[in-house]
Coordinates of C-alpha atoms and ligand atoms in Angstrom, one line a residue:
M1 CA -14.0 5.9 -8.0
R2 CA -12.1 3.8 -5.4
K3 CA -13.0 4.1 -1.8
K4 CA -10.7 5.9 0.7
I5 CA -10.1 3.6 3.7
V6 CA -8.3 3.8 7.0
A7 CA -8.0 0.4 8.7
G8 CA -6.6 -0.2 12.2
N9 CA -4.7 -3.4 12.9
W10 CA -4.8 -3.8 16.7
K11 CA -2.5 -6.9 16.4
M12 CA -2.3 -8.8 19.8
N13 CA -3.2 -5.7 21.9
L14 CA -6.0 -4.5 24.2
D15 CA -8.0 -6.9 26.4
Y16 CA -11.8 -7.2 25.9
N17 CA -12.8 -4.2 27.9
E18 CA -10.0 -2.0 26.7
G19 CA -10.9 -2.8 23.1
L20 CA -14.6 -2.0 23.6
G21 CA -13.6 1.3 25.2
V22 CA -11.2 2.4 22.4
F23 CA -13.8 1.3 19.7
S24 CA -16.6 3.3 21.3
E25 CA -14.5 6.4 21.4
I26 CA -13.6 5.9 17.7
I27 CA -17.3 5.5 16.7
N28 CA -18.2 8.7 18.6
M29 CA -15.4 10.7 17.0
V30 CA -16.0 9.4 13.5
K31 CA -19.7 10.2 13.8
D32 CA -19.0 13.8 14.9
E33 CA -15.9 14.6 12.9
V34 CA -15.5 12.6 9.8
T35 CA -17.1 14.0 6.6
G36 CA -17.0 12.5 3.1
A37 CA -17.0 9.0 1.9
Q38 CA -14.2 7.5 3.9
E39 CA -14.5 4.2 5.7
A40 CA -12.9 3.3 9.0
I41 CA -12.2 -0.4 9.7
I42 CA -10.9 -1.9 12.9
C43 CA -9.3 -5.3 12.6
S44 CA -9.3 -6.6 16.2
P45 CA -8.4 -9.9 17.8
F46 CA -11.2 -12.5 17.4
I47 CA -12.2 -12.0 21.0
H48 CA -13.6 -8.5 20.3
I49 CA -15.2 -8.9 16.9
H50 CA -18.8 -9.8 17.9
S51 CA -19.1 -7.0 20.4
L52 CA -17.5 -4.4 18.1
V53 CA -19.9 -5.4 15.3
Q54 CA -22.8 -4.8 17.8
L55 CA -21.4 -1.4 18.7
A56 CA -20.9 -0.4 15.1
K57 CA -24.6 -1.1 14.1
G58 CA -26.1 2.0 12.5
Y59 CA -22.7 3.6 11.8
H60 CA -22.1 2.9 8.1
K61 CA -18.7 4.5 8.1
V62 CA -17.3 2.0 10.6
A63 CA -16.6 -1.7 9.8
V64 CA -15.0 -4.5 11.7
G65 CA -12.4 -7.1 10.5
A66 CA -10.3 -10.0 11.6
Q67 CA -6.5 -10.3 11.3
N68 CA -6.3 -13.8 10.0
A69 CA -8.4 -16.8 8.9
H70 CA -7.6 -20.5 8.3
Q71 CA -7.6 -21.7 4.8
A72 CA -9.8 -24.8 5.5
E73 CA -13.6 -24.8 5.8
A74 CA -13.6 -26.5 9.2
G75 CA -12.1 -29.4 11.0
A76 CA -9.4 -30.6 13.4
Y77 CA -7.2 -27.5 13.5
T78 CA -6.9 -26.8 17.2
G79 CA -6.7 -23.1 18.0
E80 CA -7.7 -21.9 14.6
T81 CA -10.7 -19.8 13.4
S82 CA -12.5 -20.2 10.1
A83 CA -13.8 -17.7 7.6
R84 CA -17.3 -18.9 8.2
M85 CA -17.0 -18.2 11.9
I86 CA -15.7 -14.8 11.2
K87 CA -18.6 -14.1 8.8
S88 CA -21.1 -15.4 11.3
V89 CA -20.3 -12.7 13.9
G90 CA -20.7 -9.9 11.3
A91 CA -17.2 -9.0 10.4
A92 CA -16.7 -7.6 6.9
Y93 CA -12.9 -7.8 6.3
V94 CA -10.0 -10.1 7.0
I95 CA -6.3 -9.0 6.9
L96 CA -4.3 -11.6 5.0
G97 CA -0.6 -11.9 4.4
H98 CA 0.5 -9.4 7.0
S99 CA 4.3 -9.5 7.3
E100 CA 4.1 -10.7 10.9
R101 CA 2.1 -13.7 9.7
R102 CA 4.6 -14.3 6.9
Q103 CA 7.6 -14.0 9.2
Y104 CA 6.5 -15.6 12.5
F105 CA 3.9 -18.2 11.2
G106 CA 5.7 -19.1 7.9
E107 CA 2.8 -18.0 5.7
S108 CA 3.8 -18.4 2.0
N109 CA 2.3 -16.8 -1.0
E110 CA 0.9 -20.2 -1.9
L111 CA -0.9 -20.6 1.5
L112 CA -2.1 -17.0 1.2
A113 CA -3.7 -17.7 -2.2
K114 CA -5.7 -20.5 -0.5
K115 CA -6.7 -18.3 2.4
T116 CA -7.8 -15.6 0.0
D117 CA -10.1 -18.1 -1.8
T118 CA -11.7 -19.3 1.4
V119 CA -12.2 -15.8 2.7
L120 CA -13.8 -14.6 -0.5
K121 CA -16.0 -17.7 -0.6
H122 CA -17.5 -16.6 2.7
D123 CA -18.2 -13.1 1.3
L124 CA -15.5 -11.4 3.4
R125 CA -13.2 -8.8 1.9
P126 CA -9.5 -9.6 2.2
I127 CA -7.1 -6.7 3.1
F128 CA -4.2 -8.3 1.4
C129 CA -0.7 -7.2 2.6
I130 CA 2.5 -7.1 0.6
G131 CA 5.8 -5.5 1.1
E132 CA 9.6 -6.0 1.1
T133 CA 12.1 -6.4 3.9
L134 CA 15.0 -4.0 4.4
Q135 CA 17.4 -6.5 3.0
E136 CA 15.3 -6.9 -0.1
R137 CA 15.1 -3.1 -0.6
E138 CA 18.8 -2.7 -0.1
A139 CA 19.4 -5.5 -2.7
N140 CA 17.1 -3.5 -5.0
Q141 CA 14.7 -6.5 -5.2
H142 CA 11.6 -4.7 -3.9
F143 CA 9.8 -4.5 -7.2
D144 CA 10.4 -8.3 -7.8
V145 CA 9.2 -9.2 -4.3
I146 CA 6.0 -7.2 -4.7
K147 CA 5.4 -8.6 -8.2
A148 CA 5.8 -12.2 -6.9
Q149 CA 3.5 -11.5 -3.9
L150 CA 0.8 -10.3 -6.2
A151 CA 1.3 -13.0 -8.9
E152 CA 1.4 -15.9 -6.5
G153 CA -1.0 -14.6 -3.8
V154 CA -3.9 -13.0 -5.7
F155 CA -3.6 -12.9 -9.5
H156 CA -5.2 -16.3 -9.8
L157 CA -8.5 -14.6 -8.9
D158 CA -10.9 -13.6 -11.7
A159 CA -11.7 -9.9 -12.1
A160 CA -14.9 -10.0 -10.1
Q161 CA -13.2 -11.7 -7.2
F162 CA -10.2 -9.4 -7.4
A163 CA -12.5 -6.3 -7.2
K164 CA -13.5 -7.4 -3.6
L165 CA -9.9 -7.0 -2.4
V166 CA -8.2 -4.1 -0.6
L167 CA -4.5 -4.1 -1.0
A168 CA -2.0 -2.8 1.6
Y169 CA 1.6 -2.0 0.9
E170 CA 3.6 -2.3 4.1
P171 CA 7.3 -2.2 3.8
V172 CA 8.5 -4.5 6.6
W173 CA 11.3 -2.0 7.6
A174 CA 8.6 0.6 8.3
I175 CA 6.4 -1.5 10.6
G176 CA 6.6 -0.5 14.2
T177 CA 10.0 1.1 13.7
G178 CA 9.1 4.7 13.6
V179 CA 10.7 4.8 10.2
T180 CA 8.0 5.7 7.6
A181 CA 8.6 5.3 3.9
T182 CA 8.8 8.8 2.4
S183 CA 5.7 9.7 0.5
A184 CA 7.7 9.5 -2.7
Q185 CA 8.9 5.9 -1.9
A186 CA 5.4 4.8 -1.0
Q187 CA 3.9 6.5 -4.1
E188 CA 6.5 4.8 -6.4
I189 CA 5.5 1.3 -5.1
H190 CA 1.7 2.1 -5.1
A191 CA 2.0 3.2 -8.7
F192 CA 3.9 0.1 -9.6
I193 CA 1.2 -2.1 -7.9
R194 CA -1.5 -0.3 -9.8
K195 CA 0.4 -0.9 -13.1
E196 CA 0.7 -4.6 -12.3
I197 CA -3.1 -4.8 -11.6
A198 CA -3.8 -3.0 -14.9
A199 CA -1.6 -5.5 -16.8
Q200 CA -3.5 -8.4 -15.2
Y201 CA -7.1 -7.1 -15.1
G202 CA -7.2 -3.9 -17.2
Q203 CA -7.1 -0.2 -16.3
E204 CA -10.6 0.1 -14.9
V205 CA -10.1 -2.6 -12.3
A206 CA -6.8 -1.0 -11.4
D207 CA -8.3 2.4 -11.0
N208 CA -11.0 1.0 -8.7
T209 CA -8.6 -0.8 -6.4
T210 CA -8.0 0.7 -3.0
I211 CA -4.3 0.5 -2.1
L212 CA -3.4 1.4 1.5
Y213 CA 0.0 2.3 2.9
G214 CA 1.1 0.8 6.3
G215 CA 4.2 1.3 8.4
S216 CA 4.6 3.9 11.2
C217 CA 1.7 6.0 9.9
T218 CA 0.8 8.8 12.3
P219 CA -1.5 11.9 12.3
K220 CA 1.6 13.9 11.5
N221 CA 2.8 12.0 8.3
A222 CA -0.7 10.8 7.1
P223 CA -1.6 14.1 5.2
E224 CA 1.4 13.9 3.0
L225 CA 1.1 10.2 2.4
F226 CA -2.6 10.4 1.6
A227 CA -2.1 13.3 -0.8
Q228 CA -0.2 11.0 -3.2
P229 CA -2.3 10.0 -6.2
D230 CA -2.0 6.2 -5.7
I231 CA -2.3 6.1 -1.9
D232 CA -5.9 5.6 -0.9
G233 CA -5.5 5.4 2.8
G234 CA -3.7 3.6 5.5
L235 CA -3.3 0.4 7.5
I236 CA -2.5 1.6 11.0
G237 CA -0.8 -0.4 13.7
G238 CA 0.3 1.4 16.9
A239 CA -1.6 4.6 16.2
S240 CA -4.9 2.6 15.9
L241 CA -4.7 1.8 19.6
K242 CA -5.4 5.4 20.5
S243 CA -8.8 6.7 19.4
R244 CA -7.6 10.3 19.0
D245 CA -4.7 9.4 16.8
F246 CA -6.6 6.9 14.7
V247 CA -9.4 9.4 14.0
D248 CA -6.9 12.2 13.3
I249 CA -5.4 9.9 10.6
I250 CA -8.8 9.5 9.0
K251 CA -9.2 13.3 9.0
A252 CA -5.9 13.6 7.1
F253 CA -8.0 13.1 4.0
N254 CA -9.8 16.4 4.6
Ligands
13P301 P1 2.7 0.4 12.8 O1 1.7 1.4 12.3 O2 2.7 0.1 14.2 O3 4.0 0.6 12.2 O4 2.2 -1.0 12.1 C1 1.8 -1.1 10.8 C2 1.1 -2.4 10.5 O5 1.8 -3.4 10.6 C3 -0.3 -2.4 10.3 O6 -0.7 -3.6 9.8

């Protein structure tokens, strides 16, 4: 069956020492408090990744990821970081297609398809984000937007490649706003995503795909969200910066 995952997205927060501090606390709490087969992932700024991977050695429930990767293998792209570099410091995951990348850095579905290919080629697992804006939801376009993000971003993959993906549904209107999708709204979209995957790759692949919910997820609302049949965990922004909150969200599975 599919894996239950709680992934933290630190975004552009925490300096080097602060990040190591929060991560050490998370490891200690996960080690002592988290039972079952869940996996915790922290997607940090590039600066932290190497040191976090060292700290996580020996703790199989905790993995480290990046928040972006360039689509090219290498070359004259000042300021960018390649998938090969990310792999070389021991990260396991890369967030792709976050709405902040789509909005502030103009990342299109077409570009994200290329990034997905490059990341998979280097044996990293994409955490591929999709989700509609408030305007799109109010215009009742949310299903079409999600369908296009999947079709243009990841459905070119073959089934074996697709099986490496984690998907994250993050309604843009719920990110950092304190407004969470209701568990019913989130479940409705997650079930739709799984149906789209089944149509493309078959029911078995769909049943094995981990689909995370993201957007103002907290220790308080996580139990109800995670209890939904098609929600397999969370992608956590603000609450992942506080070790206690992040680990309490993982414990929402219990
Ligand atoms: P918040 O949890 O801060 O709303 O952020 C969600 C998110 O964007 C995770 O990628």
